[in-house]
PDB file of C-alpha atoms and ligand atoms in Angstrom:
ATOM      1  CA  MET N  21      95.363  50.570 189.368  1.00 72.00           C
ATOM      2  CA  SER N  22      98.046  51.346 191.874  1.00 85.00           C
ATOM      3  CA  MET N  23      99.583  54.777 192.470  1.00 89.00           C
ATOM      4  CA  ARG N  24     102.150  56.415 194.722  1.00 91.00           C
ATOM      5  CA  LEU N  25     100.939  57.007 198.239  1.00 93.00           C
ATOM      6  CA  ASN N  26     101.539  60.771 198.067  1.00 90.00           C
ATOM      7  CA  ARG N  27      99.448  61.027 194.878  1.00 87.00           C
ATOM      8  CA  PHE N  28      96.651  59.065 196.585  1.00 89.00           C
ATOM      9  CA  LEU N  29      96.659  61.452 199.512  1.00 89.00           C
ATOM     10  CA  ALA N  30      96.706  64.507 197.264  1.00 84.00           C
ATOM     11  CA  ARG N  31      93.902  63.129 195.097  1.00 81.00           C
ATOM     12  CA  ALA N  32      91.864  62.557 198.308  1.00 83.00           C
ATOM     13  CA  GLY N  33      92.434  66.274 199.249  1.00 77.00           C
ATOM     14  CA  ALA N  34      94.465  65.501 202.326  1.00 82.00           C
ATOM     15  CA  ALA N  35      97.418  67.747 201.231  1.00 83.00           C
ATOM     16  CA  SER N  36      99.577  68.621 198.253  1.00 79.00           C
ATOM     17  CA  ARG N  37     101.858  66.019 197.086  1.00 81.00           C
ATOM     18  CA  ARG N  38     104.742  67.544 198.912  1.00 85.00           C
ATOM     19  CA  GLY N  39     102.568  67.954 201.940  1.00 88.00           C
ATOM     20  CA  ALA N  40     101.619  64.328 201.719  1.00 91.00           C
ATOM     21  CA  ASP N  41     105.339  63.373 201.713  1.00 93.00           C
ATOM     22  CA  ALA N  42     105.720  65.331 204.950  1.00 94.00           C
ATOM     23  CA  LEU N  43     102.666  63.575 206.463  1.00 95.00           C
ATOM     24  CA  ILE N  44     104.233  60.115 205.452  1.00 95.00           C
ATOM     25  CA  GLU N  45     107.626  61.046 206.822  1.00 95.00           C
ATOM     26  CA  ALA N  46     106.022  62.176 210.171  1.00 95.00           C
ATOM     27  CA  GLY N  47     104.557  58.736 210.546  1.00 95.00           C
ATOM     28  CA  ARG N  48     100.947  59.973 210.425  1.00 96.00           C
ATOM     29  CA  VAL N  49      99.921  57.630 207.526  1.00 95.00           C
ATOM     30  CA  ARG N  50      99.129  54.010 207.941  1.00 96.00           C
ATOM     31  CA  LEU N  51      98.698  51.426 205.085  1.00 95.00           C
ATOM     32  CA  ASN N  52      96.665  48.328 205.950  1.00 95.00           C
ATOM     33  CA  GLY N  53      97.266  48.993 209.687  1.00 95.00           C
ATOM     34  CA  GLU N  54     101.052  49.598 209.383  1.00 95.00           C
ATOM     35  CA  THR N  55     102.670  52.910 209.731  1.00 95.00           C
ATOM     36  CA  ILE N  56     104.507  53.812 206.508  1.00 92.00           C
ATOM     37  CA  THR N  57     107.508  56.224 206.262  1.00 93.00           C
ATOM     38  CA  ARG N  58     108.889  55.145 202.939  1.00 92.00           C
ATOM     39  CA  LEU N  59     107.989  57.743 200.363  1.00 91.00           C
ATOM     40  CA  ALA N  60     108.159  55.392 197.407  1.00 90.00           C
ATOM     41  CA  THR N  61     105.218  53.332 198.697  1.00 92.00           C
ATOM     42  CA  SER N  62     102.435  52.337 196.123  1.00 93.00           C
ATOM     43  CA  VAL N  63      98.823  51.790 197.045  1.00 93.00           C
ATOM     44  CA  ASP N  64      95.913  50.153 195.188  1.00 91.00           C
ATOM     45  CA  PRO N  65      92.852  52.307 196.013  1.00 87.00           C
ATOM     46  CA  ASP N  66      90.552  49.270 195.385  1.00 86.00           C
ATOM     47  CA  ARG N  67      92.269  46.924 197.797  1.00 92.00           C
ATOM     48  CA  ASP N  68      94.452  48.879 200.353  1.00 93.00           C
ATOM     49  CA  LEU N  69      93.232  50.719 203.501  1.00 94.00           C
ATOM     50  CA  VAL N  70      94.897  54.089 203.974  1.00 95.00           C
ATOM     51  CA  GLU N  71      94.551  55.978 207.267  1.00 95.00           C
ATOM     52  CA  LEU N  72      95.783  59.522 208.150  1.00 95.00           C
ATOM     53  CA  ASP N  73      95.962  60.282 211.819  1.00 95.00           C
ATOM     54  CA  GLY N  74      93.726  57.164 212.316  1.00 94.00           C
ATOM     55  CA  ALA N  75      90.937  58.336 209.915  1.00 93.00           C
ATOM     56  CA  VAL N  76      90.269  56.362 206.773  1.00 93.00           C
ATOM     57  CA  VAL N  77      91.169  58.238 203.650  1.00 92.00           C
ATOM     58  CA  THR N  78      89.139  57.511 200.422  1.00 88.00           C
ATOM     59  CA  LEU N  79      89.165  58.820 196.931  1.00 83.00           C
ATOM     60  CA  PRO N  80      85.937  60.342 195.526  1.00 73.00           C
ATOM     61  CA  GLU N  81      84.195  57.920 193.266  1.00 73.00           C
ATOM     62  CA  SER N  82      84.494  60.147 190.273  1.00 81.00           C
ATOM     63  CA  LEU N  83      85.842  63.665 190.333  1.00 88.00           C
ATOM     64  CA  THR N  84      83.769  66.818 189.667  1.00 93.00           C
ATOM     65  CA  TYR N  85      85.102  69.992 188.011  1.00 96.00           C
ATOM     66  CA  ILE N  86      82.849  72.998 187.844  1.00 96.00           C
ATOM     67  CA  ALA N  87      83.082  76.499 186.482  1.00 97.00           C
ATOM     68  CA  LEU N  88      80.797  79.029 188.254  1.00 97.00           C
ATOM     69  CA  ASN N  89      80.180  82.624 187.335  1.00 98.00           C
ATOM     70  CA  LYS N  90      80.039  84.046 190.817  1.00 98.00           C
ATOM     71  CA  PRO N  91      78.012  87.151 191.162  1.00 98.00           C
ATOM     72  CA  PRO N  92      79.307  89.912 193.527  1.00 97.00           C
ATOM     73  CA  GLY N  93      77.606  89.644 196.897  1.00 96.00           C
ATOM     74  CA  TYR N  94      78.264  85.943 197.486  1.00 97.00           C
ATOM     75  CA  VAL N  95      80.964  84.751 199.972  1.00 96.00           C
ATOM     76  CA  VAL N  96      83.344  82.012 198.725  1.00 95.00           C
ATOM     77  CA  THR N  97      82.731  79.283 201.233  1.00 91.00           C
ATOM     78  CA  MET N  98      80.427  76.337 201.454  1.00 86.00           C
ATOM     79  CA  SER N  99      78.788  77.392 204.817  1.00 85.00           C
ATOM     80  CA  ASP N 100      78.836  80.638 206.623  1.00 88.00           C
ATOM     81  CA  PRO N 101      78.252  80.738 210.343  1.00 90.00           C
ATOM     82  CA  GLN N 102      77.175  84.445 209.852  1.00 91.00           C
ATOM     83  CA  GLY N 103      74.414  83.408 207.586  1.00 91.00           C
ATOM     84  CA  ARG N 104      75.483  85.359 204.564  1.00 94.00           C
ATOM     85  CA  ARG N 105      74.760  84.289 201.000  1.00 96.00           C
ATOM     86  CA  THR N 106      77.443  81.809 199.859  1.00 96.00           C
ATOM     87  CA  VAL N 107      78.426  80.128 196.524  1.00 96.00           C
ATOM     88  CA  ALA N 108      76.801  76.968 198.052  1.00 94.00           C
ATOM     89  CA  ASP N 109      73.474  78.683 197.534  1.00 95.00           C
ATOM     90  CA  LEU N 110      74.151  78.604 193.841  1.00 96.00           C
ATOM     91  CA  LEU N 111      75.371  75.025 193.575  1.00 92.00           C
ATOM     92  CA  THR N 112      72.301  72.810 193.854  1.00 86.00           C
ATOM     93  CA  GLY N 113      72.958  69.326 192.666  1.00 84.00           C
ATOM     94  CA  VAL N 114      76.674  69.458 193.167  1.00 86.00           C
ATOM     95  CA  PRO N 115      78.139  66.418 195.063  1.00 82.00           C
ATOM     96  CA  PRO N 116      79.355  67.009 198.615  1.00 77.00           C
ATOM     97  CA  GLY N 117      83.085  67.367 198.838  1.00 82.00           C
ATOM     98  CA  VAL N 118      83.249  69.815 195.961  1.00 90.00           C
ATOM     99  CA  VAL N 119      84.946  72.911 197.226  1.00 91.00           C
ATOM    100  CA  PRO N 120      86.038  76.346 195.804  1.00 94.00           C
ATOM    101  CA  VAL N 121      89.636  76.651 194.490  1.00 93.00           C
ATOM    102  CA  GLY N 122      91.301  79.727 195.926  1.00 86.00           C
ATOM    103  CA  ARG N 123      89.205  82.769 196.663  1.00 86.00           C
ATOM    104  CA  LEU N 124      87.391  85.683 195.276  1.00 96.00           C
ATOM    105  CA  ASP N 125      86.271  88.321 197.656  1.00 96.00           C
ATOM    106  CA  ALA N 126      82.529  88.764 198.236  1.00 96.00           C
ATOM    107  CA  GLY N 127      82.413  91.943 196.127  1.00 97.00           C
ATOM    108  CA  THR N 128      84.179  90.349 193.164  1.00 98.00           C
ATOM    109  CA  GLY N 129      82.474  88.453 190.512  1.00 98.00           C
ATOM    110  CA  GLY N 130      83.459  86.060 187.726  1.00 98.00           C
ATOM    111  CA  LEU N 131      85.040  82.660 187.214  1.00 98.00           C
ATOM    112  CA  LEU N 132      85.372  80.426 190.267  1.00 97.00           C
ATOM    113  CA  ILE N 133      86.538  76.753 189.773  1.00 97.00           C
ATOM    114  CA  LEU N 134      85.198  74.272 192.185  1.00 96.00           C
ATOM    115  CA  THR N 135      86.220  70.657 192.431  1.00 94.00           C
ATOM    116  CA  ASP N 136      86.832  67.609 194.771  1.00 88.00           C
ATOM    117  CA  ASP N 137      90.132  66.887 193.056  1.00 89.00           C
ATOM    118  CA  GLY N 138      92.493  68.009 195.810  1.00 85.00           C
ATOM    119  CA  GLU N 139      95.638  67.607 193.719  1.00 86.00           C
ATOM    120  CA  LEU N 140      94.355  69.897 190.957  1.00 91.00           C
ATOM    121  CA  ALA N 141      93.035  72.424 193.402  1.00 90.00           C
ATOM    122  CA  ASN N 142      96.448  72.575 195.183  1.00 87.00           C
ATOM    123  CA  ARG N 143      98.204  73.160 191.949  1.00 89.00           C
ATOM    124  CA  ILE N 144      95.933  76.012 190.758  1.00 89.00           C
ATOM    125  CA  ALA N 145      96.386  77.815 194.008  1.00 83.00           C
ATOM    126  CA  HIS N 146     100.210  77.349 194.038  1.00 82.00           C
ATOM    127  CA  PRO N 147     102.097  80.205 192.495  1.00 79.00           C
ATOM    128  CA  SER N 148     104.944  77.913 191.247  1.00 84.00           C
ATOM    129  CA  TYR N 149     102.649  76.674 188.334  1.00 86.00           C
ATOM    130  CA  GLU N 150     102.215  80.269 187.266  1.00 84.00           C
ATOM    131  CA  ILE N 151      98.614  79.831 186.354  1.00 91.00           C
ATOM    132  CA  ASP N 152      97.230  83.120 184.929  1.00 93.00           C
ATOM    133  CA  LYS N 153      94.420  84.662 186.772  1.00 95.00           C
ATOM    134  CA  VAL N 154      92.884  87.349 184.554  1.00 98.00           C
ATOM    135  CA  TYR N 155      90.630  90.111 185.929  1.00 98.00           C
ATOM    136  CA  GLU N 156      88.689  92.857 184.294  1.00 98.00           C
ATOM    137  CA  VAL N 157      89.177  95.878 186.517  1.00 98.00           C
ATOM    138  CA  GLU N 158      87.124  99.102 186.602  1.00 98.00           C
ATOM    139  CA  ALA N 159      88.821 101.675 188.619  1.00 98.00           C
ATOM    140  CA  LYS N 160      88.336 105.418 189.543  1.00 97.00           C
ATOM    141  CA  GLY N 161      90.373 107.991 187.627  1.00 97.00           C
ATOM    142  CA  THR N 162      92.795 107.581 184.685  1.00 96.00           C
ATOM    143  CA  LEU N 163      95.563 105.159 185.088  1.00 97.00           C
ATOM    144  CA  SER N 164      98.831 106.739 183.846  1.00 96.00           C
ATOM    145  CA  GLU N 165     101.542 104.853 181.967  1.00 97.00           C
ATOM    146  CA  GLU N 166     103.780 105.261 185.036  1.00 98.00           C
ATOM    147  CA  GLU N 167     101.160 103.743 187.356  1.00 98.00           C
ATOM    148  CA  ARG N 168     100.517 100.889 184.950  1.00 98.00           C
ATOM    149  CA  LEU N 169     104.263 100.050 184.859  1.00 98.00           C
ATOM    150  CA  LYS N 170     104.282 100.124 188.745  1.00 98.00           C
ATOM    151  CA  LEU N 171     101.474  97.633 188.819  1.00 98.00           C
ATOM    152  CA  GLU N 172     103.380  95.400 186.408  1.00 98.00           C
ATOM    153  CA  ALA N 173     106.708  95.664 188.186  1.00 98.00           C
ATOM    154  CA  GLY N 174     105.172  94.692 191.576  1.00 96.00           C
ATOM    155  CA  LEU N 175     104.225  96.531 194.747  1.00 97.00           C
ATOM    156  CA  MET N 176     104.878  95.898 198.372  1.00 97.00           C
ATOM    157  CA  LEU N 177     101.904  94.221 200.017  1.00 96.00           C
ATOM    158  CA  ASP N 178     102.236  92.955 203.628  1.00 95.00           C
ATOM    159  CA  GLY N 179     105.973  93.502 203.379  1.00 95.00           C
ATOM    160  CA  ARG N 180     106.447  91.284 200.282  1.00 96.00           C
ATOM    161  CA  ARG N 181     106.700  92.503 196.682  1.00 96.00           C
ATOM    162  CA  THR N 182     104.039  91.121 194.383  1.00 95.00           C
ATOM    163  CA  ALA N 183     105.216  88.967 191.408  1.00 93.00           C
ATOM    164  CA  PRO N 184     105.489  90.628 188.009  1.00 94.00           C
ATOM    165  CA  ALA N 185     101.967  91.153 186.384  1.00 96.00           C
ATOM    166  CA  THR N 186     100.606  92.396 183.156  1.00 98.00           C
ATOM    167  CA  VAL N 187      98.257  95.222 182.926  1.00 98.00           C
ATOM    168  CA  ARG N 188      96.578  96.327 179.621  1.00 98.00           C
ATOM    169  CA  VAL N 189      94.364  99.426 179.599  1.00 97.00           C
ATOM    170  CA  VAL N 190      91.126  98.586 177.733  1.00 97.00           C
ATOM    171  CA  SER N 191      89.498 102.068 177.844  1.00 95.00           C
ATOM    172  CA  THR N 192      89.658 105.299 179.772  1.00 92.00           C
ATOM    173  CA  ALA N 193      86.375 107.176 179.579  1.00 85.00           C
ATOM    174  CA  GLY N 194      85.439 110.161 181.847  1.00 79.00           C
ATOM    175  CA  ALA N 195      86.791 109.515 185.202  1.00 90.00           C
ATOM    176  CA  ALA N 196      87.202 105.696 185.038  1.00 95.00           C
ATOM    177  CA  THR N 197      89.659 103.189 183.652  1.00 97.00           C
ATOM    178  CA  VAL N 198      88.925  99.711 182.481  1.00 98.00           C
ATOM    179  CA  ALA N 199      91.912  97.494 182.454  1.00 98.00           C
ATOM    180  CA  GLU N 200      92.762  93.820 182.186  1.00 98.00           C
ATOM    181  CA  MET N 201      95.206  92.577 184.790  1.00 98.00           C
ATOM    182  CA  THR N 202      96.928  89.167 184.774  1.00 98.00           C
ATOM    183  CA  ILE N 203      98.491  87.888 187.918  1.00 96.00           C
ATOM    184  CA  HIS N 204      99.866  84.475 189.093  1.00 91.00           C
ATOM    185  CA  GLU N 205      99.365  84.836 192.733  1.00 89.00           C
ATOM    186  CA  GLY N 206      96.244  84.756 194.934  1.00 86.00           C
ATOM    187  CA  ARG N 207      96.928  87.053 197.728  1.00 90.00           C
ATOM    188  CA  LYS N 208      94.155  88.587 199.759  1.00 92.00           C
ATOM    189  CA  ARG N 209      92.324  91.333 197.817  1.00 96.00           C
ATOM    190  CA  GLN N 210      95.392  91.548 195.642  1.00 97.00           C
ATOM    191  CA  VAL N 211      94.077  93.474 192.660  1.00 98.00           C
ATOM    192  CA  ARG N 212      92.005  95.879 194.746  1.00 98.00           C
ATOM    193  CA  ARG N 213      94.916  96.608 197.055  1.00 98.00           C
ATOM    194  CA  MET N 214      97.336  97.150 194.155  1.00 98.00           C
ATOM    195  CA  PHE N 215      95.107  99.601 192.379  1.00 98.00           C
ATOM    196  CA  GLU N 216      94.438 101.344 195.680  1.00 98.00           C
ATOM    197  CA  LEU N 217      98.317 101.724 196.168  1.00 98.00           C
ATOM    198  CA  VAL N 218      98.582 103.582 192.789  1.00 98.00           C
ATOM    199  CA  GLY N 219      95.691 105.870 193.727  1.00 97.00           C
ATOM    200  CA  HIS N 220      92.780 104.243 191.741  1.00 98.00           C
ATOM    201  CA  PRO N 221      90.250 102.420 193.833  1.00 98.00           C
ATOM    202  CA  VAL N 222      88.514  99.562 192.153  1.00 98.00           C
ATOM    203  CA  THR N 223      84.755 100.061 191.530  1.00 98.00           C
ATOM    204  CA  ARG N 224      84.141  96.659 189.791  1.00 98.00           C
ATOM    205  CA  LEU N 225      86.202  93.493 189.647  1.00 98.00           C
ATOM    206  CA  THR N 226      85.464  90.340 187.564  1.00 98.00           C
ATOM    207  CA  ARG N 227      87.675  87.327 187.004  1.00 98.00           C
ATOM    208  CA  THR N 228      87.498  86.235 183.397  1.00 98.00           C
ATOM    209  CA  ARG N 229      90.017  83.517 183.172  1.00 97.00           C
ATOM    210  CA  VAL N 230      91.919  80.981 185.218  1.00 96.00           C
ATOM    211  CA  GLY N 231      94.762  79.247 183.138  1.00 95.00           C
ATOM    212  CA  PRO N 232      93.115  78.081 179.956  1.00 96.00           C
ATOM    213  CA  ILE N 233      89.507  78.230 181.456  1.00 97.00           C
ATOM    214  CA  GLU N 234      87.554  81.258 180.268  1.00 97.00           C
ATOM    215  CA  LEU N 235      84.501  82.563 181.940  1.00 97.00           C
ATOM    216  CA  GLY N 236      82.961  82.871 178.418  1.00 94.00           C
ATOM    217  CA  ASP N 237      79.195  83.570 178.191  1.00 94.00           C
ATOM    218  CA  LEU N 238      78.224  81.731 181.427  1.00 96.00           C
ATOM    219  CA  PRO N 239      75.564  83.964 182.963  1.00 97.00           C
ATOM    220  CA  PRO N 240      76.151  85.372 186.569  1.00 97.00           C
ATOM    221  CA  GLY N 241      74.903  82.898 189.176  1.00 97.00           C
ATOM    222  CA  ARG N 242      75.148  79.875 186.706  1.00 97.00           C
ATOM    223  CA  TRP N 243      77.591  76.997 186.725  1.00 96.00           C
ATOM    224  CA  SER N 244      78.523  74.247 184.241  1.00 95.00           C
ATOM    225  CA  HIS N 245      80.623  71.072 184.403  1.00 94.00           C
ATOM    226  CA  MET N 246      83.925  71.561 182.615  1.00 95.00           C
ATOM    227  CA  SER N 247      84.087  69.863 179.305  1.00 93.00           C
ATOM    228  CA  ASP N 248      86.747  67.054 178.725  1.00 92.00           C
ATOM    229  CA  GLU N 249      88.698  69.421 176.484  1.00 95.00           C
ATOM    230  CA  GLN N 250      88.751  72.160 179.200  1.00 95.00           C
ATOM    231  CA  LEU N 251      89.922  69.617 181.740  1.00 94.00           C
ATOM    232  CA  ARG N 252      92.568  68.375 179.380  1.00 95.00           C
ATOM    233  CA  THR N 253      93.955  71.809 178.729  1.00 96.00           C
ATOM    234  CA  LEU N 254      93.814  72.679 182.442  1.00 96.00           C
ATOM    235  CA  ARG N 255      95.681  69.487 183.438  1.00 94.00           C
ATOM    236  CA  GLU N 256      98.227  70.174 180.805  1.00 94.00           C
ATOM    237  CA  ALA N 257      98.802  73.761 182.122  1.00 94.00           C
ATOM    238  CA  LEU N 258      99.219  72.312 185.585  1.00 92.00           C
ATOM    239  CA  LYS N 259     101.785  69.757 184.319  1.00 90.00           C
ATOM    240  CA  MET N 260      99.494  66.852 185.464  1.00 86.00           C
ATOM    241  CA  PRO N 261      99.625  63.562 183.603  1.00 76.00           C
ATOM    242  CA  ALA N 262      96.715  62.898 181.281  1.00 69.00           C
ATOM    243  CA  GLU N 263      94.069  60.644 183.066  1.00 64.00           C
TER     244      GLU N 263
HETATM  245  N1  URA A  15      91.977  90.372 193.761  1.00 52.88           N
HETATM  246  C1  URA A  15      91.112  91.021 194.584  1.00 52.88           C
HETATM  247  O1  URA A  15      91.348  92.126 194.892  1.00 52.88           O
HETATM  248  N2  URA A  15      89.907  90.434 194.819  1.00 52.88           N
HETATM  249  C2  URA A  15      89.712  89.147 194.390  1.00 52.88           C
HETATM  250  O2  URA A  15      88.674  88.686 194.771  1.00 52.88           O
HETATM  251  C3  URA A  15      90.690  88.532 193.549  1.00 52.88           C
HETATM  252  C4  URA A  15      91.796  89.210 193.252  1.00 52.88           C
END
């Protein structure tokens, strides 16, 4: 089955589709030995040889989509030169090439999607698709209505305002607030830094949903393959054609 060259490169994890267009235009892609700069080029993955910067690009045989309940204390990387515990330690039996989509900091737990589908991974990470990332936040002190509205409206992080978010207070007991926060971005330590800015340091952070994929009752440290239905709803949310 033939497909557009940019889609092929994105599926292979080489770049986003737009990034693949830039690679093609820059003359870095060869098809059957010839440099291609025409964006509307089609390839047949079973017959054609595609090279990027001289290295052969291939599609994974079949794609893998995993949901992991990452426990706090594991670093989101497949190998760590500092020898810390990583999510790879929890993923025995997973094919090589499967990598985490986006990040969760080491102290954060909850849903982490992993895949070798480069195009899907790029779309989840890209804010333009407005994929919800939902977090359960436990923070010190009582979040006031004014502070809640500030979190929702956006705060300056690294000189740039955060995009609108939603924050729902689940409970305030004693000197702690439990809230559910939905964001569409994935900036570094975003939820922790936003709560810190309104004066409520986060004591526990768990991601409970990414787009239509829920953490559900997956125990900490365990992973499962996504079901066909989960994958269908995820692709739909990411405006990807049905396979
Ligand atoms: N926000 C954070 O502060 N940490 C995460 O891991 C994810 C979102």
